Amino acid sequence: MTLTVIHNGLPQHRNFLRDYARMVDRAVYFPELTEEDLAQSKAVVIACRSDNDELRRHAAMLRAYLERGGLLVVMGGMRADIIDPRITFVPTRTNFDWFMRDNPDSGHRLRTPGHGLHGYVGLKDMQWHRHGYYLKSEAADTVVELCEPHSDNRVGDILFDDRQGFRGRLMVTSLDPHMHHGGHYIPSATRFLNGFYPWLRREIGAPVLFF
């Protein structure tokens, strides 16, 4: 059961691939992605900020992968609406200072209580500054919702899991953990990855490794 990470060769991507080598079975440079790479992959993660021009160029290939039953994860900075136009990305001002405010509240809320990811990654490790959010398709499950601070008034989605829109499964987040881990800052991004990849490996029946 192969877990593939698509990346664009940024220094942060290379640092991630070095640090998480035992979690990743195959790493593919985005401009060189082939049908064969996808055919051999049970799950594919597109690392954050891996170039949306490449995403457009390979969008049909990735949609075909989903229709064949694949599991595709699209991380932050990558416009998942290029693959699935039923969803919408909403860019926002980056809230770098959210944690420095009086009584800080990121607005992130855990949803879909039975979702397996919650057993591996807690809310505190799924919140840092954000560059935007999504409006998911109706059938998708919200895993982390964005609400107005100090309320449950819905704004949109930080992370969602769609098992209905394709024969396979599309998971999307606006979080960008590879960049922040690879840049050696924001420890919560590292903790996110430490839980996310063991969870994903278990989802596809691959050997589960922990740090």
mmCIF file of C-alpha atoms in Angstrom:
data_model
loop_
_atom_site.group_PDB
_atom_site.id
_atom_site.type_symbol
_atom_site.label_atom_id
_atom_site.label_comp_id
_atom_site.label_asym_id
_atom_site.label_seq_id
_atom_site.Cartn_x
_atom_site.Cartn_y
_atom_site.Cartn_z
ATOM 1 C CA MET A 1 0.000 0.000 0.000
ATOM 2 C CA THR A 2 1.895 3.046 -1.265
ATOM 3 C CA LEU A 3 1.653 6.563 0.169
ATOM 4 C CA THR A 4 2.969 9.153 -2.290
ATOM 5 C CA VAL A 5 3.807 12.799 -1.609
ATOM 6 C CA ILE A 6 3.857 15.212 -4.546
ATOM 7 C CA HIS A 7 6.091 18.233 -4.000
ATOM 8 C CA ASN A 8 7.697 21.082 -5.882
ATOM 9 C CA GLY A 9 11.249 20.756 -4.601
ATOM 10 C CA LEU A 10 11.193 23.735 -2.243
ATOM 11 C CA PRO A 11 13.721 23.636 0.609
ATOM 12 C CA GLN A 12 10.847 23.202 3.058
ATOM 13 C CA HIS A 13 9.594 20.212 1.058
ATOM 14 C CA ARG A 14 13.037 18.623 1.031
ATOM 15 C CA ASN A 15 13.358 19.117 4.797
ATOM 16 C CA PHE A 16 9.978 17.470 5.314
ATOM 17 C CA LEU A 17 10.863 14.516 3.078
ATOM 18 C CA ARG A 18 14.131 14.009 4.974
ATOM 19 C CA ASP A 19 12.450 14.147 8.387
ATOM 20 C CA TYR A 20 9.467 11.954 7.431
ATOM 21 C CA ALA A 21 11.222 9.526 5.097
ATOM 22 C CA ARG A 22 9.880 6.467 6.901
ATOM 23 C CA MET A 23 6.310 7.757 6.592
ATOM 24 C CA VAL A 24 6.466 8.383 2.835
ATOM 25 C CA ASP A 25 6.816 5.470 0.399
ATOM 26 C CA ARG A 26 7.280 7.571 -2.723
ATOM 27 C CA ALA A 27 8.097 11.234 -3.373
ATOM 28 C CA VAL A 28 7.314 12.692 -6.803
ATOM 29 C CA TYR A 29 8.455 16.045 -8.171
ATOM 30 C CA PHE A 30 5.235 17.688 -9.381
ATOM 31 C CA PRO A 31 6.415 18.641 -12.909
ATOM 32 C CA GLU A 32 7.379 14.995 -13.467
ATOM 33 C CA LEU A 33 4.143 13.394 -12.191
ATOM 34 C CA THR A 34 2.937 10.511 -14.400
ATOM 35 C CA GLU A 35 -0.092 8.259 -14.598
ATOM 36 C CA GLU A 36 2.118 5.408 -13.428
ATOM 37 C CA ASP A 37 2.985 7.287 -10.224
ATOM 38 C CA LEU A 38 -0.704 7.590 -9.416
ATOM 39 C CA ALA A 39 -1.541 4.028 -10.460
ATOM 40 C CA GLN A 40 0.949 2.734 -7.900
ATOM 41 C CA SER A 41 -0.405 4.938 -5.077
ATOM 42 C CA LYS A 42 -3.110 4.042 -2.590
ATOM 43 C CA ALA A 43 -2.997 7.599 -1.209
ATOM 44 C CA VAL A 44 -1.502 10.785 -2.624
ATOM 45 C CA VAL A 45 -0.701 13.955 -0.676
ATOM 46 C CA ILE A 46 -0.015 17.192 -2.542
ATOM 47 C CA ALA A 47 2.315 19.065 -0.206
ATOM 48 C CA CYS A 48 1.364 22.635 0.595
ATOM 49 C CA ARG A 49 2.510 25.362 -1.811
ATOM 50 C CA SER A 50 3.535 22.940 -4.550
ATOM 51 C CA ASP A 51 2.569 25.240 -7.491
ATOM 52 C CA ASN A 52 -0.998 25.719 -8.679
ATOM 53 C CA ASP A 53 0.124 25.949 -12.307
ATOM 54 C CA GLU A 54 1.265 22.334 -12.001
ATOM 55 C CA LEU A 55 -2.027 21.498 -10.329
ATOM 56 C CA ARG A 56 -3.911 22.903 -13.325
ATOM 57 C CA ARG A 57 -1.685 20.989 -15.713
ATOM 58 C CA HIS A 58 -2.307 17.704 -13.902
ATOM 59 C CA ALA A 59 -5.913 18.322 -12.797
ATOM 60 C CA ALA A 60 -7.504 15.868 -15.252
ATOM 61 C CA MET A 61 -5.019 13.177 -14.225
ATOM 62 C CA LEU A 62 -5.778 13.739 -10.544
ATOM 63 C CA ARG A 63 -9.545 13.694 -11.134
ATOM 64 C CA ALA A 64 -9.141 10.386 -12.976
ATOM 65 C CA TYR A 65 -7.202 9.055 -9.991
ATOM 66 C CA LEU A 66 -10.085 10.004 -7.709
ATOM 67 C CA GLU A 67 -12.595 8.350 -10.037
ATOM 68 C CA ARG A 68 -10.538 5.144 -9.921
ATOM 69 C CA GLY A 69 -10.979 5.092 -6.152
ATOM 70 C CA GLY A 70 -7.819 6.850 -4.976
ATOM 71 C CA LEU A 71 -7.432 8.918 -1.826
ATOM 72 C CA LEU A 72 -6.136 12.419 -2.588
ATOM 73 C CA VAL A 73 -5.131 14.950 0.083
ATOM 74 C CA VAL A 74 -4.691 18.577 -0.995
ATOM 75 C CA MET A 75 -2.831 20.739 1.495
ATOM 76 C CA GLY A 76 -2.830 24.507 2.031
ATOM 77 C CA GLY A 77 -1.782 26.910 -0.687
ATOM 78 C CA MET A 78 -2.979 24.425 -3.313
ATOM 79 C CA ARG A 79 -6.318 25.356 -4.861
ATOM 80 C CA ALA A 80 -8.398 22.213 -4.505
ATOM 81 C CA ASP A 81 -11.215 23.938 -6.405
ATOM 82 C CA ILE A 82 -9.080 23.445 -9.534
ATOM 83 C CA ILE A 83 -9.719 19.721 -9.139
ATOM 84 C CA ASP A 84 -13.282 19.971 -7.857
ATOM 85 C CA PRO A 85 -15.166 23.111 -8.963
ATOM 86 C CA ARG A 86 -18.009 22.267 -6.568
ATOM 87 C CA ILE A 87 -15.917 23.709 -3.748
ATOM 88 C CA THR A 88 -14.806 27.312 -3.246
ATOM 89 C CA PHE A 89 -11.627 28.735 -1.795
ATOM 90 C CA VAL A 90 -11.965 32.062 0.033
ATOM 91 C CA PRO A 91 -8.667 33.922 0.548
ATOM 92 C CA THR A 92 -8.368 36.086 3.652
ATOM 93 C CA ARG A 93 -5.921 38.438 5.290
ATOM 94 C CA THR A 94 -3.328 36.337 7.112
ATOM 95 C CA ASN A 95 -4.079 36.525 10.836
ATOM 96 C CA PHE A 96 -0.495 36.256 12.084
ATOM 97 C CA ASP A 97 -1.374 37.885 15.407
ATOM 98 C CA TRP A 98 -4.449 35.845 16.365
ATOM 99 C CA PHE A 99 -2.757 34.237 19.401
ATOM 100 C CA MET A 100 -1.495 37.585 20.729
ATOM 101 C CA ARG A 101 -4.962 39.100 21.117
ATOM 102 C CA ASP A 102 -6.839 39.299 24.402
ATOM 103 C CA ASN A 103 -8.670 36.008 24.978
ATOM 104 C CA PRO A 104 -7.443 34.583 21.645
ATOM 105 C CA ASP A 105 -9.682 32.296 19.609
ATOM 106 C CA SER A 106 -8.656 30.985 16.195
ATOM 107 C CA GLY A 107 -12.275 30.190 15.334
ATOM 108 C CA HIS A 108 -11.328 26.579 14.552
ATOM 109 C CA ARG A 109 -13.821 23.988 15.785
ATOM 110 C CA LEU A 110 -13.662 20.190 15.636
ATOM 111 C CA ARG A 111 -16.581 18.623 13.771
ATOM 112 C CA THR A 112 -17.656 15.088 12.734
ATOM 113 C CA PRO A 113 -16.796 13.559 16.137
ATOM 114 C CA GLY A 114 -16.355 10.041 14.776
ATOM 115 C CA HIS A 115 -13.722 11.012 12.224
ATOM 116 C CA GLY A 116 -10.567 8.953 12.751
ATOM 117 C CA LEU A 117 -8.180 11.881 12.438
ATOM 118 C CA HIS A 118 -9.391 13.254 15.770
ATOM 119 C CA GLY A 119 -7.764 10.282 17.500
ATOM 120 C CA TYR A 120 -4.380 11.336 16.112
ATOM 121 C CA VAL A 121 -4.410 15.148 15.939
ATOM 122 C CA GLY A 122 -5.995 17.479 18.492
ATOM 123 C CA LEU A 123 -7.428 20.919 17.871
ATOM 124 C CA LYS A 124 -4.398 22.714 19.322
ATOM 125 C CA ASP A 125 -2.324 21.131 16.557
ATOM 126 C CA MET A 126 -4.745 22.182 13.813
ATOM 127 C CA GLN A 127 -4.613 25.909 14.375
ATOM 128 C CA TRP A 128 -2.063 28.509 13.416
ATOM 129 C CA HIS A 129 -2.330 31.575 11.203
ATOM 130 C CA ARG A 130 -4.398 31.022 8.071
ATOM 131 C CA HIS A 131 -4.416 32.374 4.536
ATOM 132 C CA GLY A 132 -8.014 31.441 3.733
ATOM 133 C CA TYR A 133 -10.698 28.805 4.073
ATOM 134 C CA TYR A 134 -12.962 26.625 1.926
ATOM 135 C CA LEU A 135 -16.662 26.268 1.349
ATOM 136 C CA LYS A 136 -17.070 22.526 0.917
ATOM 137 C CA SER A 137 -19.526 20.628 -1.233
ATOM 138 C CA GLU A 138 -22.727 19.634 0.552
ATOM 139 C CA ALA A 139 -21.904 15.932 0.850
ATOM 140 C CA ALA A 140 -18.430 16.365 2.376
ATOM 141 C CA ASP A 141 -17.789 15.953 6.113
ATOM 142 C CA THR A 142 -16.323 18.936 7.916
ATOM 143 C CA VAL A 143 -13.444 17.870 10.153
ATOM 144 C CA VAL A 144 -12.340 21.359 11.251
ATOM 145 C CA GLU A 145 -14.793 24.212 10.816
ATOM 146 C CA LEU A 146 -14.027 27.910 10.870
ATOM 147 C CA CYS A 147 -16.407 29.955 12.998
ATOM 148 C CA GLU A 148 -16.565 33.544 14.116
ATOM 149 C CA PRO A 149 -14.361 33.989 17.210
ATOM 150 C CA HIS A 150 -16.014 33.056 20.511
ATOM 151 C CA SER A 151 -19.079 31.643 18.777
ATOM 152 C CA ASP A 152 -20.303 28.701 16.711
ATOM 153 C CA ASN A 153 -21.454 30.899 13.836
ATOM 154 C CA ARG A 154 -20.157 29.104 10.772
ATOM 155 C CA VAL A 155 -17.793 30.842 8.354
ATOM 156 C CA GLY A 156 -16.397 27.934 6.335
ATOM 157 C CA ASP A 157 -14.107 24.911 6.411
ATOM 158 C CA ILE A 158 -10.465 24.523 7.424
ATOM 159 C CA LEU A 159 -10.368 20.777 6.767
ATOM 160 C CA PHE A 160 -12.967 18.538 5.141
ATOM 161 C CA ASP A 161 -13.246 14.972 3.886
ATOM 162 C CA ASP A 162 -15.360 14.163 0.804
ATOM 163 C CA ARG A 163 -16.209 10.482 0.299
ATOM 164 C CA GLN A 164 -19.235 11.139 -1.928
ATOM 165 C CA GLY A 165 -18.128 13.427 -4.762
ATOM 166 C CA PHE A 166 -15.916 10.824 -6.472
ATOM 167 C CA ARG A 167 -15.532 7.059 -6.423
ATOM 168 C CA GLY A 168 -12.483 7.721 -4.267
ATOM 169 C CA ARG A 169 -11.919 10.220 -1.494
ATOM 170 C CA LEU A 170 -10.836 13.867 -1.539
ATOM 171 C CA MET A 171 -9.490 15.442 1.635
ATOM 172 C CA VAL A 172 -8.743 19.158 1.620
ATOM 173 C CA THR A 173 -7.297 21.622 4.110
ATOM 174 C CA SER A 174 -6.166 25.231 4.078
ATOM 175 C CA LEU A 175 -3.507 24.363 6.671
ATOM 176 C CA ASP A 176 0.087 24.366 5.391
ATOM 177 C CA PRO A 177 2.061 22.109 7.766
ATOM 178 C CA HIS A 178 4.823 20.978 5.383
ATOM 179 C CA MET A 179 5.991 24.551 4.861
ATOM 180 C CA HIS A 180 6.072 25.401 8.544
ATOM 181 C CA HIS A 181 7.706 22.173 9.642
ATOM 182 C CA GLY A 182 10.219 22.439 6.798
ATOM 183 C CA GLY A 183 10.906 26.061 7.707
ATOM 184 C CA HIS A 184 11.579 25.048 11.325
ATOM 185 C CA TYR A 185 8.896 27.140 12.949
ATOM 186 C CA ILE A 186 5.354 26.669 14.311
ATOM 187 C CA PRO A 187 5.705 23.477 16.406
ATOM 188 C CA SER A 188 1.990 22.722 16.077
ATOM 189 C CA ALA A 189 2.541 22.128 12.349
ATOM 190 C CA THR A 190 5.108 19.446 13.203
ATOM 191 C CA ARG A 191 2.738 17.876 15.707
ATOM 192 C CA PHE A 192 0.028 17.894 13.037
ATOM 193 C CA LEU A 193 2.289 15.939 10.675
ATOM 194 C CA ASN A 194 3.312 13.562 13.477
ATOM 195 C CA GLY A 195 -0.324 12.533 13.833
ATOM 196 C CA PHE A 196 -1.582 12.971 10.286
ATOM 197 C CA TYR A 197 0.788 10.599 8.526
ATOM 198 C CA PRO A 198 0.310 7.645 10.922
ATOM 199 C CA TRP A 199 -3.456 8.170 10.599
ATOM 200 C CA LEU A 200 -3.260 8.273 6.799
ATOM 201 C CA ARG A 201 -1.110 5.152 6.668
ATOM 202 C CA ARG A 202 -3.641 3.321 8.795
ATOM 203 C CA GLU A 203 -6.451 4.497 6.517
ATOM 204 C CA ILE A 204 -4.822 2.787 3.525
ATOM 205 C CA GLY A 205 -3.686 -0.339 5.360
ATOM 206 C CA ALA A 206 0.005 0.532 5.288
ATOM 207 C CA PRO A 207 2.347 -0.181 8.224
ATOM 208 C CA VAL A 208 1.784 2.487 10.871
ATOM 209 C CA LEU A 209 4.876 4.199 12.202
ATOM 210 C CA PHE A 210 5.036 6.700 15.044
ATOM 211 C CA PHE A 211 7.689 9.129 16.210
#
